[in-house]
CSV table of C-alpha atoms and ligand atoms in Angstrom, one decimal:
chain,number,residue,atom,x,y,z
A,1,MET,CA,3.9,30.6,-19.9
A,2,PRO,CA,3.2,28.4,-22.9
A,3,ARG,CA,0.6,25.8,-22.7
A,4,VAL,CA,1.4,22.4,-24.3
A,5,ASP,CA,-1.8,20.4,-25.2
A,6,PHE,CA,-1.7,16.6,-25.8
A,7,VAL,CA,-4.6,16.7,-28.1
A,8,LEU,CA,-5.2,12.9,-28.2
A,9,GLN,CA,-5.3,12.3,-24.5
A,10,GLY,CA,-7.0,15.6,-23.6
A,11,LYS,CA,-4.2,16.6,-21.2
A,12,ALA,CA,-2.3,19.8,-20.9
A,13,ALA,CA,0.6,21.5,-18.9
A,14,VAL,CA,1.4,25.1,-18.7
A,15,VAL,CA,5.2,25.3,-18.5
A,16,PRO,CA,8.1,27.7,-18.4
A,17,ALA,CA,9.1,28.8,-21.8
A,18,GLY,CA,12.0,26.6,-23.2
A,19,THR,CA,10.6,23.4,-21.3
A,20,SER,CA,11.2,20.4,-23.5
A,21,LEU,CA,8.0,18.6,-24.8
A,22,LEU,CA,9.2,15.5,-23.1
A,23,GLU,CA,9.2,17.3,-19.6
A,24,ALA,CA,5.9,19.0,-20.4
A,25,ALA,CA,4.5,15.4,-21.2
A,26,ALA,CA,5.8,14.4,-17.7
A,27,LEU,CA,4.2,17.4,-16.1
A,28,ALA,CA,0.9,16.6,-17.9
A,29,GLY,CA,1.0,13.1,-16.4
A,30,MET,CA,1.8,11.4,-19.7
A,31,ALA,CA,4.5,8.7,-19.8
A,32,VAL,CA,6.2,9.2,-23.1
A,33,GLU,CA,8.9,6.8,-23.6
A,34,GLY,CA,12.3,8.4,-23.1
A,35,ASN,CA,14.8,5.6,-22.8
A,36,CYS,CA,17.9,7.7,-23.0
A,37,GLY,CA,16.5,10.5,-20.4
A,38,GLY,CA,16.5,13.1,-22.9
A,39,LYS,CA,19.9,13.1,-24.6
A,40,GLY,CA,18.5,12.7,-27.9
A,41,THR,CA,20.3,9.5,-28.5
A,42,CYS,CA,17.5,6.7,-28.3
A,43,GLY,CA,15.0,8.1,-30.7
A,44,LYS,CA,12.1,6.8,-28.8
A,45,CYS,CA,10.3,10.1,-27.5
A,46,ARG,CA,8.5,10.5,-30.9
A,47,VAL,CA,5.7,13.1,-30.9
A,48,LYS,CA,3.9,14.9,-33.7
A,49,LEU,CA,3.5,18.6,-33.7
A,50,ALA,CA,-0.1,19.4,-34.6
A,51,GLY,CA,-0.9,22.5,-36.5
A,52,ASN,CA,2.0,24.8,-37.2
A,53,GLY,CA,5.1,23.6,-39.1
A,54,ASN,CA,8.0,22.4,-37.0
A,55,GLY,CA,10.8,24.3,-38.7
A,56,GLY,CA,12.2,21.2,-40.4
A,57,PRO,CA,14.0,18.3,-38.9
A,58,ILE,CA,17.2,18.7,-36.7
A,59,ALA,CA,20.1,16.3,-36.8
A,60,ALA,CA,18.9,14.0,-34.1
A,61,GLU,CA,15.6,13.5,-35.9
A,62,MET,CA,17.2,12.9,-39.2
A,63,LYS,CA,19.3,10.2,-37.5
A,64,HIS,CA,16.4,8.4,-35.6
A,65,LEU,CA,13.2,9.1,-37.7
A,66,SER,CA,12.3,7.7,-41.1
A,67,ALA,CA,11.8,9.8,-44.2
A,68,GLN,CA,8.1,9.1,-43.9
A,69,GLU,CA,8.0,10.0,-40.3
A,70,LEU,CA,9.9,13.3,-40.9
A,71,ALA,CA,7.4,14.1,-43.8
A,72,GLU,CA,4.6,13.3,-41.3
A,73,GLY,CA,6.0,16.0,-38.8
A,74,TRP,CA,7.3,13.7,-36.2
A,75,VAL,CA,9.8,15.1,-33.9
A,76,LEU,CA,11.8,14.1,-30.9
A,77,ALA,CA,10.1,15.4,-27.8
A,78,CYS,CA,13.2,15.8,-25.8
A,79,ARG,CA,14.9,17.9,-28.5
A,80,ARG,CA,11.9,20.4,-28.9
A,81,SER,CA,10.9,22.9,-26.5
A,82,ALA,CA,7.7,25.1,-26.0
A,83,PHE,CA,8.2,28.8,-26.4
A,84,SER,CA,4.4,29.4,-27.3
A,85,ASP,CA,1.3,27.4,-27.0
A,86,THR,CA,1.8,24.0,-28.6
A,87,ALA,CA,-0.5,21.3,-29.6
A,88,VAL,CA,1.2,17.9,-29.7
A,89,GLU,CA,0.0,14.3,-30.7
A,90,VAL,CA,1.5,11.4,-28.7
A,91,ARG,CA,0.7,7.9,-29.4
A,92,LEU,CA,1.4,6.2,-26.1
A,93,GLN,CA,2.7,2.5,-26.0
A,94,LYS,CA,0.8,0.0,-24.4
A,95,ASP,CA,2.8,-1.1,-21.3
A,96,ALA,CA,2.9,-4.4,-19.4
A,97,SER,CA,1.4,-3.1,-16.1
A,98,GLY,CA,-2.1,-4.5,-17.0
A,99,ARG,CA,-0.6,-8.0,-17.7
A,100,LYS,CA,1.5,-7.9,-14.7
A,101,ALA,CA,-1.6,-7.0,-12.5
A,102,ALA,CA,-3.4,-9.9,-13.9
A,103,LEU,CA,-0.7,-12.6,-13.2
A,104,LYS,CA,-1.8,-15.5,-11.0
A,105,ARG,CA,-0.5,-15.4,-7.5
A,106,ASP,CA,0.8,-18.2,-5.3
A,107,LYS,CA,-1.4,-18.0,-2.2
A,108,SER,CA,0.7,-20.3,-0.2
A,109,GLY,CA,2.8,-17.5,1.3
A,110,PRO,CA,3.7,-17.0,4.7
A,111,ALA,CA,1.1,-16.3,7.5
A,112,PRO,CA,0.9,-12.6,8.0
A,113,SER,CA,3.1,-11.1,10.7
A,114,PRO,CA,2.1,-7.4,10.8
A,115,GLY,CA,4.3,-4.8,12.5
A,116,VAL,CA,1.1,-3.1,13.6
A,117,SER,CA,-1.5,-4.4,16.2
A,118,LYS,CA,-4.8,-3.1,17.3
A,119,ILE,CA,-6.1,-3.4,21.0
A,120,PRO,CA,-9.7,-2.4,22.0
A,121,VAL,CA,-9.9,-1.0,25.4
A,122,ALA,CA,-12.8,0.2,27.6
A,123,LEU,CA,-11.4,3.0,30.0
A,124,PRO,CA,-12.9,4.0,33.3
A,125,ARG,CA,-14.3,7.5,32.9
A,126,PRO,CA,-12.5,10.3,34.7
A,127,GLY,CA,-14.2,11.9,37.9
A,128,THR,CA,-13.1,14.1,40.9
A,129,ALA,CA,-11.7,10.9,42.5
A,130,ASP,CA,-9.7,9.9,39.3
A,131,GLN,CA,-8.0,12.9,37.6
A,132,THR,CA,-5.6,10.7,35.7
A,133,PRO,CA,-4.7,12.4,32.4
A,134,ASP,CA,-6.1,10.8,29.2
A,135,LEU,CA,-3.0,9.6,27.8
A,136,GLU,CA,-1.9,7.9,31.0
A,137,ARG,CA,-5.4,6.5,31.4
A,138,LEU,CA,-5.0,4.9,28.0
A,139,LEU,CA,-1.3,3.9,28.1
A,140,VAL,CA,-1.5,1.9,31.4
A,141,ARG,CA,-4.1,-0.4,29.8
A,142,LEU,CA,-1.7,-1.3,26.9
A,143,PRO,CA,1.0,-3.8,26.7
A,144,GLY,CA,4.5,-2.5,26.8
A,145,ARG,CA,6.2,-0.2,29.2
A,146,ASN,CA,7.8,2.4,26.9
A,147,LEU,CA,5.0,3.2,24.7
A,148,ARG,CA,5.2,6.7,22.8
A,149,ALA,CA,2.4,8.8,21.4
A,150,GLY,CA,3.2,11.4,18.5
A,151,LEU,CA,1.7,14.8,18.8
A,152,PRO,CA,-1.1,14.1,16.2
A,153,VAL,CA,-2.5,11.3,18.3
A,154,LEU,CA,-2.2,13.3,21.6
A,155,ALA,CA,-4.0,16.4,19.9
A,156,GLY,CA,-7.2,14.5,19.0
A,157,LEU,CA,-7.1,12.1,22.2
A,158,PRO,CA,-9.4,14.2,24.5
A,159,ARG,CA,-12.3,14.5,22.1
A,160,THR,CA,-11.9,11.0,20.7
A,161,LEU,CA,-12.2,9.5,24.1
A,162,ARG,CA,-15.2,11.4,25.1
A,163,GLU,CA,-17.1,11.1,21.9
A,164,ALA,CA,-16.4,7.3,22.0
A,165,GLY,CA,-17.5,7.0,25.6
A,166,PHE,CA,-14.0,5.9,26.5
A,167,ALA,CA,-14.4,2.8,24.4
A,168,VAL,CA,-11.7,2.9,21.9
A,169,THR,CA,-9.2,0.8,19.9
A,170,ALA,CA,-5.3,1.7,20.2
A,171,VAL,CA,-3.3,1.2,17.2
A,172,LEU,CA,0.4,0.3,18.0
A,173,ALA,CA,3.4,0.1,15.6
A,174,GLY,CA,6.1,-1.3,17.8
A,175,ASP,CA,6.3,0.9,20.9
A,176,LYS,CA,4.5,3.9,19.2
A,177,LEU,CA,0.9,4.6,19.5
A,178,ILE,CA,0.0,5.7,16.0
A,179,ALA,CA,-3.8,6.1,16.4
A,180,VAL,CA,-6.7,6.0,18.8
A,181,GLU,CA,-10.0,5.1,17.1
A,182,PRO,CA,-13.6,5.2,18.5
A,183,GLY,CA,-15.2,1.9,19.2
A,184,ASP,CA,-13.9,-1.5,18.4
A,185,THR,CA,-12.0,-1.5,15.0
A,186,ALA,CA,-9.9,-4.5,15.7
A,187,GLY,CA,-11.4,-6.2,12.7
A,188,ARG,CA,-10.1,-3.8,10.2
A,189,ILE,CA,-6.3,-3.6,9.7
A,190,PHE,CA,-4.7,-3.4,6.3
A,191,GLY,CA,-1.3,-3.2,4.7
A,192,LEU,CA,0.2,-2.5,1.4
A,193,ALA,CA,3.0,-4.4,-0.6
A,194,PHE,CA,4.9,-2.5,-3.3
A,195,ASP,CA,7.4,-3.7,-5.8
A,196,ILE,CA,9.0,-0.7,-7.4
A,197,GLY,CA,10.4,-1.9,-10.7
A,198,THR,CA,12.5,0.4,-13.1
A,199,THR,CA,9.6,-0.1,-15.5
A,200,THR,CA,6.7,-1.2,-13.7
A,201,ILE,CA,5.2,-0.7,-10.1
A,202,MET,CA,3.1,-3.3,-8.5
A,203,GLY,CA,1.0,-2.6,-5.5
A,204,SER,CA,-1.2,-5.0,-3.4
A,205,LEU,CA,-3.6,-4.3,-0.6
A,206,ILE,CA,-3.6,-6.9,2.1
A,207,ASP,CA,-5.9,-7.8,5.0
A,208,LEU,CA,-3.2,-8.0,7.7
A,209,ARG,CA,-5.3,-10.2,10.0
A,210,SER,CA,-5.9,-13.1,7.4
A,211,GLY,CA,-3.1,-12.3,4.8
A,212,ALA,CA,-5.7,-12.2,2.0
A,213,VAL,CA,-4.8,-10.2,-1.0
A,214,LEU,CA,-7.8,-7.9,-1.5
A,215,ALA,CA,-6.7,-6.1,-4.6
A,216,VAL,CA,-3.8,-5.8,-7.0
A,217,GLU,CA,-2.9,-2.9,-9.2
A,218,ALA,CA,0.0,-2.1,-11.5
A,219,ALA,CA,1.3,1.1,-13.3
A,220,SER,CA,4.3,2.2,-15.3
A,221,ASN,CA,7.1,3.8,-13.4
A,222,PRO,CA,6.7,7.5,-14.4
A,223,GLN,CA,10.5,7.9,-13.7
A,224,ALA,CA,10.9,6.6,-17.3
A,225,VAL,CA,10.7,10.1,-18.7
A,226,TYR,CA,14.2,10.6,-17.1
A,227,GLY,CA,15.5,7.4,-18.7
A,228,ALA,CA,14.5,3.7,-19.1
A,229,ASP,CA,17.4,2.3,-17.1
A,230,VAL,CA,18.8,2.9,-13.6
A,231,ILE,CA,22.0,4.7,-14.8
A,232,SER,CA,20.0,7.3,-16.7
A,233,ARG,CA,17.9,7.9,-13.5
A,234,ILE,CA,21.0,8.0,-11.4
A,235,THR,CA,22.5,10.6,-13.8
A,236,HIS,CA,19.4,12.6,-13.6
A,237,ALA,CA,19.5,12.6,-10.0
A,238,SER,CA,23.0,13.6,-9.5
A,239,GLY,CA,23.4,16.0,-12.6
A,240,ASN,CA,20.4,18.2,-11.8
A,241,ALA,CA,19.7,20.3,-8.7
A,242,ALA,CA,16.1,19.2,-8.5
A,243,GLY,CA,16.7,15.9,-10.1
A,244,LEU,CA,16.3,13.7,-7.0
A,245,ALA,CA,13.2,15.5,-5.8
A,246,GLN,CA,11.7,15.0,-9.2
A,247,LEU,CA,12.3,11.3,-9.3
A,248,GLN,CA,11.1,10.8,-5.8
A,249,LYS,CA,7.9,12.9,-6.5
A,250,LYS,CA,7.2,10.8,-9.7
A,251,VAL,CA,7.5,7.4,-7.8
A,252,THR,CA,5.4,8.7,-4.9
A,253,GLY,CA,2.8,10.0,-7.2
A,254,ALA,CA,2.4,6.7,-8.8
A,255,LEU,CA,2.2,4.8,-5.5
A,256,ASN,CA,-0.5,7.2,-4.4
A,257,LYS,CA,-2.5,6.6,-7.7
A,258,ILE,CA,-2.1,2.8,-7.0
A,259,ILE,CA,-3.2,3.1,-3.5
A,260,GLN,CA,-6.4,5.2,-4.5
A,261,THR,CA,-7.3,2.4,-6.9
A,262,LEU,CA,-6.7,-0.5,-4.6
A,263,LEU,CA,-8.8,1.3,-1.8
A,264,GLU,CA,-11.7,1.8,-4.1
A,265,GLN,CA,-11.5,-1.8,-5.2
A,266,ALA,CA,-11.7,-3.1,-1.8
A,267,GLY,CA,-13.7,-0.4,-0.1
A,268,VAL,CA,-11.1,0.5,2.5
A,269,ASN,CA,-10.4,3.9,3.9
A,270,LYS,CA,-6.9,5.1,3.8
A,271,ASP,CA,-6.6,5.7,7.5
A,272,GLU,CA,-7.2,1.9,7.9
A,273,VAL,CA,-3.9,1.3,6.2
A,274,TYR,CA,-1.2,1.4,8.8
A,275,GLU,CA,1.7,-0.5,7.2
A,276,ALA,CA,3.4,-0.5,3.6
A,277,THR,CA,6.3,-2.8,2.8
A,278,VAL,CA,8.5,-1.8,-0.2
A,279,VAL,CA,10.9,-3.6,-2.3
A,280,GLY,CA,12.8,-2.6,-5.4
A,281,ASN,CA,16.2,-2.7,-7.1
A,282,THR,CA,18.8,-0.8,-4.9
A,283,THR,CA,18.6,2.5,-7.3
A,284,MET,CA,14.7,2.4,-6.9
A,285,SER,CA,15.0,2.0,-3.1
A,286,HIS,CA,17.3,5.1,-3.0
A,287,LEU,CA,14.9,7.2,-5.1
A,288,PHE,CA,11.9,6.3,-3.2
A,289,LEU,CA,13.4,7.3,0.1
A,290,GLY,CA,15.0,10.4,-1.4
A,291,ILE,CA,18.5,9.2,-0.8
A,292,ASP,CA,21.3,10.4,-3.2
A,293,PRO,CA,22.2,7.5,-5.5
A,294,THR,CA,25.0,9.2,-7.3
A,295,TYR,CA,27.7,6.8,-6.0
A,296,LEU,CA,25.9,3.7,-7.2
A,297,ALA,CA,26.8,4.4,-10.9
A,298,PRO,CA,30.7,4.5,-10.8
A,299,ALA,CA,32.8,1.8,-9.5
A,300,PRO,CA,33.1,0.6,-6.8
A,301,PHE,CA,29.2,1.0,-7.0
A,302,VAL,CA,28.6,1.9,-3.3
A,303,PRO,CA,25.0,2.2,-2.2
A,304,ALA,CA,24.3,4.7,0.7
A,305,PHE,CA,22.6,1.9,2.7
A,306,ARG,CA,21.9,-1.8,2.7
A,307,ARG,CA,20.0,-2.4,5.9
A,308,PRO,CA,16.2,-2.0,6.1
A,309,VAL,CA,14.8,1.5,6.4
A,310,GLU,CA,11.6,2.5,8.3
A,311,ALA,CA,9.9,5.7,8.0
A,312,GLU,CA,6.5,7.2,8.9
A,313,ALA,CA,4.1,7.4,5.9
A,314,ALA,CA,3.4,11.2,6.2
A,315,LEU,CA,7.3,11.8,5.9
A,316,LEU,CA,7.3,9.9,2.5
A,317,GLY,CA,3.9,11.5,1.3
A,318,LEU,CA,2.1,8.1,1.1
A,319,GLU,CA,-1.7,8.4,1.0
A,320,MET,CA,-2.3,5.9,4.0
A,321,HIS,CA,-2.6,6.5,7.6
A,322,PRO,CA,-0.1,9.4,8.3
A,323,GLY,CA,1.5,7.7,11.4
A,324,GLY,CA,1.6,4.3,9.6
A,325,ARG,CA,4.8,2.5,9.2
A,326,VAL,CA,6.8,2.1,5.9
A,327,LEU,CA,9.3,-0.5,5.7
A,328,VAL,CA,11.8,-0.9,2.8
A,329,LEU,CA,13.3,-4.2,3.0
A,330,PRO,CA,17.2,-4.7,2.9
A,331,ASN,CA,19.2,-4.4,-0.2
A,332,ILE,CA,21.9,-7.1,-0.8
A,333,ALA,CA,24.4,-5.0,-2.9
A,334,GLY,CA,24.6,-2.0,-5.3
A,335,TYR,CA,22.9,-3.9,-8.1
A,336,VAL,CA,20.9,-6.6,-6.2
A,337,GLY,CA,18.2,-5.0,-4.4
A,338,SER,CA,15.4,-5.7,-1.9
A,339,ASP,CA,13.2,-7.0,-4.8
A,340,THR,CA,15.7,-10.0,-4.7
A,341,VAL,CA,15.2,-10.4,-0.9
A,342,GLY,CA,11.5,-10.5,-1.6
A,343,VAL,CA,12.0,-13.3,-4.2
A,344,ILE,CA,14.0,-15.3,-1.7
A,345,LEU,CA,11.4,-14.8,1.0
A,346,ALA,CA,8.5,-15.5,-1.2
A,347,THR,CA,9.9,-18.7,-2.7
A,348,ARG,CA,11.6,-19.9,0.4
A,349,LEU,CA,14.7,-20.5,-1.6
A,350,ASP,CA,16.9,-21.0,1.3
A,351,LYS,CA,14.6,-23.9,2.6
A,352,ARG,CA,14.6,-26.0,-0.7
A,353,ALA,CA,16.2,-29.2,-1.0
A,354,GLY,CA,19.0,-29.6,-3.5
A,355,ALA,CA,20.4,-26.9,-5.7
A,356,CYS,CA,17.7,-24.2,-6.9
A,357,LEU,CA,18.1,-21.3,-9.1
A,358,ALA,CA,15.6,-18.2,-8.8
A,359,VAL,CA,15.6,-15.9,-12.0
A,360,ASP,CA,13.8,-12.5,-11.9
A,361,ILE,CA,13.8,-11.1,-15.4
A,362,GLY,CA,13.0,-7.5,-15.3
A,363,THR,CA,14.6,-4.3,-16.6
A,364,ASN,CA,17.3,-5.4,-14.3
A,365,GLY,CA,17.6,-9.1,-14.1
A,366,GLU,CA,18.7,-10.9,-10.9
A,367,LEU,CA,19.7,-14.6,-10.4
A,368,VAL,CA,20.1,-16.3,-7.0
A,369,LEU,CA,21.5,-19.8,-6.7
A,370,ALA,CA,20.7,-21.7,-3.6
A,371,ALA,CA,22.9,-24.7,-2.8
A,372,GLY,CA,24.7,-26.4,0.0
A,373,GLY,CA,23.3,-23.8,2.7
A,374,ARG,CA,24.5,-20.8,0.7
A,375,LEU,CA,23.0,-18.2,-1.4
A,376,LEU,CA,24.7,-16.5,-4.3
A,377,ALA,CA,23.2,-13.5,-6.0
A,378,CYS,CA,24.2,-11.6,-9.1
A,379,SER,CA,22.5,-9.2,-11.6
A,380,THR,CA,22.6,-7.9,-15.2
A,381,ALA,CA,21.0,-5.3,-17.3
A,382,ALA,CA,18.3,-7.6,-18.8
A,383,GLY,CA,15.9,-5.2,-20.4
A,384,PRO,CA,18.2,-4.3,-23.5
A,385,ALA,CA,18.5,-8.1,-24.1
A,386,PHE,CA,14.8,-8.4,-25.0
B,401,FES,FE1,14.3,11.7,-26.6
B,401,FES,FE2,15.8,9.5,-26.1
B,401,FES,S1,15.8,10.7,-27.9
B,401,FES,S2,14.5,10.6,-24.8
């Protein structure tokens, strides 16, 4: 299989013969701009073939590249494929993620109301007069009658209890026992908040006891290699057998990189992160959850779901506590997503006096008008306007 070297970045990918250079860049972890999703119509995916000649320009390149660029050897990465080892020069665009991460935050948000709680307990040790099984010994001392424990918790329970001298902390998510930790760890309970934008992903690490934001990180959405806008992403997800899985893997990979940075910045272990709340436009929510977005694109623009979705972190491949809870907030409609719900919650739009307009200018732009006890929302493709 040919190897594609991205010489300026020191990155490489070994790919099946015939793979486009745009796809090879994505496999090498490089976000080359590809606004049209590889159709050869946007002219954004410019790269330079280092070394050997490129066989002369093709029609799409003559249309989108200047005479000077053509003379210098620039080509369109989505129109060129690797059949042998290839060296490529890419000049990556600076993105807005750094600026977004540095934005000042309103600290007057709501007090945290985590869906996960920690309860330290000291259990009596078993003996010949008390042969109660370990799980029952623990559950009877926790609030709630119908608590459930997953197999991973149960598997480690006997050893954890004995090594901790039967002094442990139970971690509960609703009626589910998601972890049993040695000693009293009630002081450490962390959560993540993600806003998955079409272009940029923002992540925050939050102390769920105080609500303090401990670290913030942003990254470009690597799905951009399949197109800059939601329609291109939906087309990729529905038009290729592996398309949906590719898009989901891209966004999960980006979230995990953000998580790693946040944890390092704050000195927190991934197993201490028990909850993640995720918002995004309706297409991003579908792609993050691996749900087919096909029918969002054509009229009547029907999403697969609107209500909130909850899943275990391990199921979504997020690098936090595997039994942790991931909550995707509800969407409003096909093109007004849970990120707008986040705007309404964060600004308390529904509680403000008089008429008030919230404007979220992103690749997709949303507006919400609050007046007379009603909220009206709509959206438009804002990115191209700028
Ligand atoms: Fe290559 Fe648009 S021209 S991605």
